[in-house]
mmCIF file of N, CA and C in Angstrom:
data_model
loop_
_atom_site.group_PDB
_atom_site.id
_atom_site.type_symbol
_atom_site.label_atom_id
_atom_site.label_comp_id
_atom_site.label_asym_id
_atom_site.label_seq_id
_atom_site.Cartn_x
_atom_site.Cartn_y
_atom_site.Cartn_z
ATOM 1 N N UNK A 94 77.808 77.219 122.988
ATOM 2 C CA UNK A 94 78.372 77.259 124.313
ATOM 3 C C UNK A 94 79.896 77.188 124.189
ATOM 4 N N UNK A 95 80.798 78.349 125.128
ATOM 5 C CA UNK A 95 81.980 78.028 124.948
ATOM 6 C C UNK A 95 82.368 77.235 126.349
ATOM 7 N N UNK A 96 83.315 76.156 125.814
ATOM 8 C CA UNK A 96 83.404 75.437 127.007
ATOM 9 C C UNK A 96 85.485 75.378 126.657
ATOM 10 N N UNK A 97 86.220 75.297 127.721
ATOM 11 C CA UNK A 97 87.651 75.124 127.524
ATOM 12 C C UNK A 97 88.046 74.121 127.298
ATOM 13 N N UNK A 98 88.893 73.762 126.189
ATOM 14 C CA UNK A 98 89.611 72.141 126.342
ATOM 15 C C UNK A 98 90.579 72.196 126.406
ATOM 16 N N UNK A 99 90.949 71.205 125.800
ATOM 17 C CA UNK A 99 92.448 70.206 126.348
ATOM 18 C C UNK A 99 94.089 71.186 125.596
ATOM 19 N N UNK A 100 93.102 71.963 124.890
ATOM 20 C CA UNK A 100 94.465 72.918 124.132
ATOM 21 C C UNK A 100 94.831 73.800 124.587
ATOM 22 N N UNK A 101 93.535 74.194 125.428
ATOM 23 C CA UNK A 101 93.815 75.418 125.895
ATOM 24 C C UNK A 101 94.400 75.522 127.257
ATOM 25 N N UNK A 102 93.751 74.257 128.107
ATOM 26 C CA UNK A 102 94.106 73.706 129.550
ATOM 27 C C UNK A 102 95.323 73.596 129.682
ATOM 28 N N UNK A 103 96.221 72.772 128.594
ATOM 29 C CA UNK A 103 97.405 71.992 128.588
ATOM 30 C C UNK A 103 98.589 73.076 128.708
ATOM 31 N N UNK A 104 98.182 74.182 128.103
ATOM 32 C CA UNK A 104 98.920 75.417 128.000
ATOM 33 C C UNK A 104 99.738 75.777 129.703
ATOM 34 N N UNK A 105 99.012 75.572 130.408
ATOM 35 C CA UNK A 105 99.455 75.585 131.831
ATOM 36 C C UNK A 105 100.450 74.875 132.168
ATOM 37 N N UNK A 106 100.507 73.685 132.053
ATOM 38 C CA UNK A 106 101.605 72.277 132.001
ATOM 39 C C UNK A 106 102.773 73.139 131.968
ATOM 40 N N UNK A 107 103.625 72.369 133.095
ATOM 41 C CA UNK A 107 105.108 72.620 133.445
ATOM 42 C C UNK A 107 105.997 72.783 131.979
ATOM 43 N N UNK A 108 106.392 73.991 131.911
ATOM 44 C CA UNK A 108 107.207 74.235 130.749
ATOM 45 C C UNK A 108 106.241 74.273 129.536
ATOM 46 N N UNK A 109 105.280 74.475 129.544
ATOM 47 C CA UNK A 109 104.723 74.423 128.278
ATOM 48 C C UNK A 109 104.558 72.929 127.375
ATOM 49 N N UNK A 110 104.452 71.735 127.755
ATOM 50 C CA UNK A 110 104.599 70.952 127.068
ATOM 51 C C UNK A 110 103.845 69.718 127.308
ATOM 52 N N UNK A 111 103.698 69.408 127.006
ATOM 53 C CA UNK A 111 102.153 68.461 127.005
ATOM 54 C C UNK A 111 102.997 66.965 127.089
ATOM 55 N N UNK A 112 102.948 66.306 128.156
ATOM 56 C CA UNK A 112 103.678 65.217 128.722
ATOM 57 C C UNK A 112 102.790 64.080 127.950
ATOM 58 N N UNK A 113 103.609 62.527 127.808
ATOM 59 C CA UNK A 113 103.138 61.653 127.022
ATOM 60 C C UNK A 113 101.663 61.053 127.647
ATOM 61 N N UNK A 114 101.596 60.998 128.504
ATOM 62 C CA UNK A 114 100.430 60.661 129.204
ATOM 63 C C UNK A 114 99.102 60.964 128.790
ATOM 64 N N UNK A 115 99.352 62.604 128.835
ATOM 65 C CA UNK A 115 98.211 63.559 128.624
ATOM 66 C C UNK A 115 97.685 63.066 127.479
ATOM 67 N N UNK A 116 99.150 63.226 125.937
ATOM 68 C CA UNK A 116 98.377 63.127 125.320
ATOM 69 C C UNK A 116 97.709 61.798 124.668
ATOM 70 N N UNK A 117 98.204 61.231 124.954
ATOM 71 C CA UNK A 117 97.610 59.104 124.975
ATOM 72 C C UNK A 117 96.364 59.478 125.007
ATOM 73 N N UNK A 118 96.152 59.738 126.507
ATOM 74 C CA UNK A 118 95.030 60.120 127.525
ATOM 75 C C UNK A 118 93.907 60.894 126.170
ATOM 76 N N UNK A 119 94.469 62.116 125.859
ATOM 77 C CA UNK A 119 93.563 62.773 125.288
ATOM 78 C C UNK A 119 92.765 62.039 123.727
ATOM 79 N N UNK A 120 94.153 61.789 122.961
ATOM 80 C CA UNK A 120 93.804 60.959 122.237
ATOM 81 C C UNK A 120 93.479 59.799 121.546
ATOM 82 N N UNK A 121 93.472 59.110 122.601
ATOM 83 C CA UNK A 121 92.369 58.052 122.938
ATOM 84 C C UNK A 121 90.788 58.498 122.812
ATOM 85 N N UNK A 122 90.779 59.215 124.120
ATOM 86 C CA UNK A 122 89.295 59.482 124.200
ATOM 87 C C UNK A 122 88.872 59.963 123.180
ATOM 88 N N UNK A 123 89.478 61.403 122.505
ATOM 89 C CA UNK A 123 88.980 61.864 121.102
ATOM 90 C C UNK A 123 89.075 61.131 119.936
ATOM 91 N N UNK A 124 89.152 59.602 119.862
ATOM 92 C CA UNK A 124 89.338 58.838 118.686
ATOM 93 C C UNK A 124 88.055 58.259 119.037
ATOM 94 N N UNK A 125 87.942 57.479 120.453
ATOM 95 C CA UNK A 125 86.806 56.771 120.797
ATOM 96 C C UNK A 125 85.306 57.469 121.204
ATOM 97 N N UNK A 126 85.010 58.753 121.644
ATOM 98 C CA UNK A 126 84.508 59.576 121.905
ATOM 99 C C UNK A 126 83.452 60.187 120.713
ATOM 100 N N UNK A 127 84.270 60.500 119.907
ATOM 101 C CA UNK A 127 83.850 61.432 118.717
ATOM 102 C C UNK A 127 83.248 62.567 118.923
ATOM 103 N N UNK A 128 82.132 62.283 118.163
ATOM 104 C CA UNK A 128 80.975 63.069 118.318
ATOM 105 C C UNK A 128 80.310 63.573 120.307
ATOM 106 N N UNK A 129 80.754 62.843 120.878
ATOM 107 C CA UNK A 129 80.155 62.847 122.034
ATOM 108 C C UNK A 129 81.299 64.038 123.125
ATOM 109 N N UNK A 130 82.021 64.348 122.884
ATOM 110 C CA UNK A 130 82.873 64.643 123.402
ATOM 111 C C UNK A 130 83.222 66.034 122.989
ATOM 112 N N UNK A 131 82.520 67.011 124.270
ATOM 113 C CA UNK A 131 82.199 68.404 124.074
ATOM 114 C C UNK A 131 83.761 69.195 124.580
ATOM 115 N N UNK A 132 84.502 68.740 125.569
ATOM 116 C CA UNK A 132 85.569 69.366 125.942
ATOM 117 C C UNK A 132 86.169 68.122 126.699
ATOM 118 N N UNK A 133 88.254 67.892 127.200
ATOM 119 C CA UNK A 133 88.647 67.835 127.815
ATOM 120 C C UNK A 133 89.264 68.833 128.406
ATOM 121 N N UNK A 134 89.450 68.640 129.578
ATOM 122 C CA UNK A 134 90.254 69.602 130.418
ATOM 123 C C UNK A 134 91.191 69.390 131.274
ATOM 124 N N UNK A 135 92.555 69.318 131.444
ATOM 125 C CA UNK A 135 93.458 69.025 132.446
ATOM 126 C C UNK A 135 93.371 70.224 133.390
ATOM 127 N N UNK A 136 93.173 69.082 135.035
ATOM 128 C CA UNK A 136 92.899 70.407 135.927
ATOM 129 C C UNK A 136 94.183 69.690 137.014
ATOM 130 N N UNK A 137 94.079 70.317 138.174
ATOM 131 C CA UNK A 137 94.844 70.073 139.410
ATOM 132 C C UNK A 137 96.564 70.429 139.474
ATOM 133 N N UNK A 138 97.239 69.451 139.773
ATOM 134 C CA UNK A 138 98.802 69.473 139.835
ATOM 135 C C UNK A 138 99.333 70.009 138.766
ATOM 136 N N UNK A 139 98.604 68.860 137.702
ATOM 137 C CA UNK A 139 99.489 68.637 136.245
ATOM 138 C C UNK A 139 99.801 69.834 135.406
ATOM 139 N N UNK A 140 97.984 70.548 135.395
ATOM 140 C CA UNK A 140 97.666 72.001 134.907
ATOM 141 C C UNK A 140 98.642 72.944 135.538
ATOM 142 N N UNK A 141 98.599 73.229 136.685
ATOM 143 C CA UNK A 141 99.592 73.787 137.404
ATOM 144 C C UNK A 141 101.207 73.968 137.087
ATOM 145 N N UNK A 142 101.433 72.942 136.955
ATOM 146 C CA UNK A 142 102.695 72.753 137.435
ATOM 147 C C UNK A 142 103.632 72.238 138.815
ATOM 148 N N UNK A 143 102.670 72.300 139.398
ATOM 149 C CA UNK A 143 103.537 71.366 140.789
ATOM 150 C C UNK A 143 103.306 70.364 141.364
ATOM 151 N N UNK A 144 103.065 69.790 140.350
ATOM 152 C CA UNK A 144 102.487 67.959 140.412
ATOM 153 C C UNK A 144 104.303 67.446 141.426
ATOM 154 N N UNK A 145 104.438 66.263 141.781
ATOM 155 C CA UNK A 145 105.239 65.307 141.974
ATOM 156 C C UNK A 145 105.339 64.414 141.439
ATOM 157 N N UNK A 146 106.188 63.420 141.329
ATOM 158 C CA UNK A 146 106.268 61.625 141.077
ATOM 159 C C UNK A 146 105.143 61.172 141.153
ATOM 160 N N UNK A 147 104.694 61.175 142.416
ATOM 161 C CA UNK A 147 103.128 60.405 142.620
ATOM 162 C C UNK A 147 102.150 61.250 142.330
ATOM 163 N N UNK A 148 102.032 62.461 141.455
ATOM 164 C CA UNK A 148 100.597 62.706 141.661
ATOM 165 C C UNK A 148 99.868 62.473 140.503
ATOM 166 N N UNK A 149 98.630 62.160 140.630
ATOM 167 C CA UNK A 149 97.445 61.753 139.640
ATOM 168 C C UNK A 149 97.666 62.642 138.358
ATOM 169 N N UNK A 150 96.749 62.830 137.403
ATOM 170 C CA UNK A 150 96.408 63.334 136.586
ATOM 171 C C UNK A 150 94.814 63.709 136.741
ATOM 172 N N UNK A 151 94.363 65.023 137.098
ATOM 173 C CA UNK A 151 93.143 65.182 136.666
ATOM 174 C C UNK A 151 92.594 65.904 135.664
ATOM 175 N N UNK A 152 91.187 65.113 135.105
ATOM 176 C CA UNK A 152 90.364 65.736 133.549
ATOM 177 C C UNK A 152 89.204 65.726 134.101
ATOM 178 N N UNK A 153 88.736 66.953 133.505
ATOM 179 C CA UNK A 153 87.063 67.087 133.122
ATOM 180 C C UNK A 153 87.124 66.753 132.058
ATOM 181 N N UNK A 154 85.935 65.904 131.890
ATOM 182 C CA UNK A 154 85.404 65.232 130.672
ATOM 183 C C UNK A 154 84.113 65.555 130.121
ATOM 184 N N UNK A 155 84.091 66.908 129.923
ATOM 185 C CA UNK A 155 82.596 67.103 129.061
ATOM 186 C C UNK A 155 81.758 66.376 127.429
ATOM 187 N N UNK A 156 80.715 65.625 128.224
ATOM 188 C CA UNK A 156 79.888 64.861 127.431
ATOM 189 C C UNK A 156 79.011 66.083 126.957
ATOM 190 N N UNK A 157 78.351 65.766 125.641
ATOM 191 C CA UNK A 157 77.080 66.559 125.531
ATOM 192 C C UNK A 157 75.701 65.735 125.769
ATOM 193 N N UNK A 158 76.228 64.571 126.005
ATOM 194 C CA UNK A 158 75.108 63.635 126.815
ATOM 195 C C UNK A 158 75.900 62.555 127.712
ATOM 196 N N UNK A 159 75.184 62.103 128.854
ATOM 197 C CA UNK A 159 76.536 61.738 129.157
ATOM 198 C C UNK A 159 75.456 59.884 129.609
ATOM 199 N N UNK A 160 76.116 58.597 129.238
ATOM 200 C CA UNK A 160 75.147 57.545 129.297
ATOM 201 C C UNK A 160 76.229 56.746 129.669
ATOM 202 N N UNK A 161 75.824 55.511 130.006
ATOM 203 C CA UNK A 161 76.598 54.048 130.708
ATOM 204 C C UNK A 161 76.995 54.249 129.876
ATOM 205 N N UNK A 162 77.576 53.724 128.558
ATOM 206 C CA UNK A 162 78.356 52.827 127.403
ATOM 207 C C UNK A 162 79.440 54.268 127.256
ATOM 208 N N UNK A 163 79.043 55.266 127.530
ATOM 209 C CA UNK A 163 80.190 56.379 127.452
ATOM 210 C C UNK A 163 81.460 56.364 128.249
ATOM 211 N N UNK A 164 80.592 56.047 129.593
ATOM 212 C CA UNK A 164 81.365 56.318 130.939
ATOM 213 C C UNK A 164 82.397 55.130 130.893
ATOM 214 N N UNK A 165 81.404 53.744 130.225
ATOM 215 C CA UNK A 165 82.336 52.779 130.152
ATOM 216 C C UNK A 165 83.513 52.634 129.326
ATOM 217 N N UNK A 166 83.122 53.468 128.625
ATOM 218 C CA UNK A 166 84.416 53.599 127.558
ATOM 219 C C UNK A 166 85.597 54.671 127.811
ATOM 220 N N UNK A 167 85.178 55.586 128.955
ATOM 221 C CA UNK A 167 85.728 56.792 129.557
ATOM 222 C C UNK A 167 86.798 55.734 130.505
ATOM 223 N N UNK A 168 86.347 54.836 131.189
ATOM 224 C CA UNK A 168 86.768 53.797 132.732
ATOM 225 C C UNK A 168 87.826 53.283 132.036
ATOM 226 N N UNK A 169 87.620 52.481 130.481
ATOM 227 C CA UNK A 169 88.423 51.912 129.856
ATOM 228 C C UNK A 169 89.972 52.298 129.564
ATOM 229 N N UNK A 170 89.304 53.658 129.010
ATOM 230 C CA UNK A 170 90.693 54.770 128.702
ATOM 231 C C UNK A 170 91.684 54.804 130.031
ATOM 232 N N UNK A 171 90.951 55.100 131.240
ATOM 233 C CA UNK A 171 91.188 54.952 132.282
ATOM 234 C C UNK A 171 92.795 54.246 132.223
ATOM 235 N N UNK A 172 91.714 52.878 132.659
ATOM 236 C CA UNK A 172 92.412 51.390 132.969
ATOM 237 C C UNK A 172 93.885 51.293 131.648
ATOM 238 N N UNK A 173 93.163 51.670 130.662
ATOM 239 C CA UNK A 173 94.609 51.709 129.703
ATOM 240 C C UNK A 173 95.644 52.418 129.863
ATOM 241 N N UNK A 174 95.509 53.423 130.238
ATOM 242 C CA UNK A 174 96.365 54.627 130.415
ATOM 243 C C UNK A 174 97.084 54.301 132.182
ATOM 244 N N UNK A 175 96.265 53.730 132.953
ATOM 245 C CA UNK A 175 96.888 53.131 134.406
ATOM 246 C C UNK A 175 97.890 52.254 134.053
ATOM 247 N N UNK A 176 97.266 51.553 133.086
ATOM 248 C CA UNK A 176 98.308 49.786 132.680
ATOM 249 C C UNK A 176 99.521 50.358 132.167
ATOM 250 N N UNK A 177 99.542 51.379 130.858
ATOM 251 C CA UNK A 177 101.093 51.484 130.507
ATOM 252 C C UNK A 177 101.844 52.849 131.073
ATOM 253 N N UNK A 178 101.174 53.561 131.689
ATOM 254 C CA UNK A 178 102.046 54.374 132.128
ATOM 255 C C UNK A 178 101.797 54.629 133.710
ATOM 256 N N UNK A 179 101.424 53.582 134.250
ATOM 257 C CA UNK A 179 101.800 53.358 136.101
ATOM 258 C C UNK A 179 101.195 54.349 136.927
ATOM 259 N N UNK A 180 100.072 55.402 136.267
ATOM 260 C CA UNK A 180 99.902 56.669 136.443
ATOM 261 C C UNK A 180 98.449 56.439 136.994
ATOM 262 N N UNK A 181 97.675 57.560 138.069
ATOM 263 C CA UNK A 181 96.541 56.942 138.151
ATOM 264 C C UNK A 181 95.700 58.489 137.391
ATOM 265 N N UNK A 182 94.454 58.345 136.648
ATOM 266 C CA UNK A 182 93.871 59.643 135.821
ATOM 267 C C UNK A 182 92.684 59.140 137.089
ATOM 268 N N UNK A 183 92.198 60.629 137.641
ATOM 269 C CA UNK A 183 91.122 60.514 137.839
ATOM 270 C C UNK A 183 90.163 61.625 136.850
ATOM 271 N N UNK A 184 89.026 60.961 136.581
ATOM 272 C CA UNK A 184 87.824 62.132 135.748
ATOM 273 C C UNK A 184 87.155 62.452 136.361
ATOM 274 N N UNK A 185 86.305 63.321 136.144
ATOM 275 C CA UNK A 185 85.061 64.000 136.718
ATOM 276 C C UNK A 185 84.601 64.233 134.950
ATOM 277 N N UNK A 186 83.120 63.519 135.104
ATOM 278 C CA UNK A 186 82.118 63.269 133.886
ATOM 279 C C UNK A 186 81.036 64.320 133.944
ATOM 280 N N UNK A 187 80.984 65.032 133.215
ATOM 281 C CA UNK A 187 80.083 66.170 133.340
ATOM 282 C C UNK A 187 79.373 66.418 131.630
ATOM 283 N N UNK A 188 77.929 66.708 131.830
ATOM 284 C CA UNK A 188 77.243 67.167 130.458
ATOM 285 C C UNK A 188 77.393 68.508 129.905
ATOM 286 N N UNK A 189 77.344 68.904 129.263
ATOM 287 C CA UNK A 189 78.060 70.202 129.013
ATOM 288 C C UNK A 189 76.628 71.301 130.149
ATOM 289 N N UNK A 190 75.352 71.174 130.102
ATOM 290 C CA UNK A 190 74.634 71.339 130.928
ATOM 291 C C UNK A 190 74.955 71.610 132.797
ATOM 292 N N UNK A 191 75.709 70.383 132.788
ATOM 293 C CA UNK A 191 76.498 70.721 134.365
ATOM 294 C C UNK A 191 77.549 71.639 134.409
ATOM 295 N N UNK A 192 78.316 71.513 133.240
ATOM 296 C CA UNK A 192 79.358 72.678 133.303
ATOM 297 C C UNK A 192 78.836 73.981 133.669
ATOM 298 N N UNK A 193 77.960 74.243 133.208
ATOM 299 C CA UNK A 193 76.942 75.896 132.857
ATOM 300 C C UNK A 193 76.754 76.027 134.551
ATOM 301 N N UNK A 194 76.033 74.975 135.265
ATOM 302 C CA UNK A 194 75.893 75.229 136.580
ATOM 303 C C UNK A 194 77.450 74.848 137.591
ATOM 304 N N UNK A 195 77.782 74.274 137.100
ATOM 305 C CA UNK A 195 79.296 73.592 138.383
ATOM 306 C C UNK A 195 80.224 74.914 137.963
ATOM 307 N N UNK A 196 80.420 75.358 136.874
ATOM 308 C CA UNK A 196 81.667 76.181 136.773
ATOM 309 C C UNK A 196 81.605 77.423 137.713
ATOM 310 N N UNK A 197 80.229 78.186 138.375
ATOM 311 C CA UNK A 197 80.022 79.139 139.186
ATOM 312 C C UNK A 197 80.312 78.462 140.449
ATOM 313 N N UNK A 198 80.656 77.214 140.824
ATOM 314 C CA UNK A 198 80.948 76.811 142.610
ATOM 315 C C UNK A 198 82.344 76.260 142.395
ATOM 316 N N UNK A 199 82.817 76.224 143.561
ATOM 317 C CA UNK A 199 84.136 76.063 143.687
ATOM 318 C C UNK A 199 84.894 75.369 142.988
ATOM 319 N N UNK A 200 84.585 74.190 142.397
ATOM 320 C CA UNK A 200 85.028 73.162 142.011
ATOM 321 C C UNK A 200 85.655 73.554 140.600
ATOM 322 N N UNK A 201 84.294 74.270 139.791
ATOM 323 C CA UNK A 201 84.091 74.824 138.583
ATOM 324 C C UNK A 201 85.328 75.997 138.463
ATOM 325 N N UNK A 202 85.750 76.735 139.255
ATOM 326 C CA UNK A 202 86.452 78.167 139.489
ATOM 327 C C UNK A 202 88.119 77.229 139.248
ATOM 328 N N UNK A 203 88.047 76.122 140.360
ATOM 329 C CA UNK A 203 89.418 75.680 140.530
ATOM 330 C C UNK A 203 89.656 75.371 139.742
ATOM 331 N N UNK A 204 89.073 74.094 138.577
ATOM 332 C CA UNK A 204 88.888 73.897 136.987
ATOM 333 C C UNK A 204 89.759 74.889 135.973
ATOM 334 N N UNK A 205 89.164 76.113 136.378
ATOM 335 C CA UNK A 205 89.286 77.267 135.279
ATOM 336 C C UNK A 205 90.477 77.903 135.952
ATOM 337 N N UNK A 206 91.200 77.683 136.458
ATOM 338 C CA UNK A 206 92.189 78.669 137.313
ATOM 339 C C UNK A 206 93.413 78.366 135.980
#
């Protein structure tokens, strides 16, 4: 299954450049994650480019299974990444299975833009 990540997503980012956040953010999860961890994806403002001061950071977080002790460790990254850089990440947790169906409805399209 080809699914997009965080290398390819990030490419979008204002000026080309992958802000400190992101990559904390990313590599964190891909240290703690491992094996479990089918794709990230930066979507919304950030991807874009016309984020502000205040705006969030959003990721898809493709699991290839997705269970409590994951998510909890997903919340964690979270909370760490809130604490030192004042920033709020929201995720959307998806199995690589949901991707296959969510990426054909809206949500999935805006993702991939």
């Amino acid at each position: 299954m080809k699914i997009p990540d965080l290398e390819k997503s990030i490419k979008k980012s204002k000026n080309n450049q992958v802000d400190i956040l992101t990559e904390f953010f990313s590599e964190n999860l891909k240290n703690k994650l491992t094996e479990s961890l089918s794709a990230l994806i930066l979507f919304g403002s950030h991807a874009r480019g016309d984020f502000t001061k205040n705006s969030d950071y959003d990721f898809l977080i493709i699991l290839k299974e997705k269970n409590k002790e994951l998510e909890d460790i997903i919340l964690d990254v979270c909370v760490e990444t809130l604490n030192k850089f004042d920033k709020l990440v929201t995720c959307l947790i998806w199995e690589e299975k949901d991707w296959e169906l969510k990426k054909r409805f809206p949500i999935g399209k805006n993702i991939l833009k």
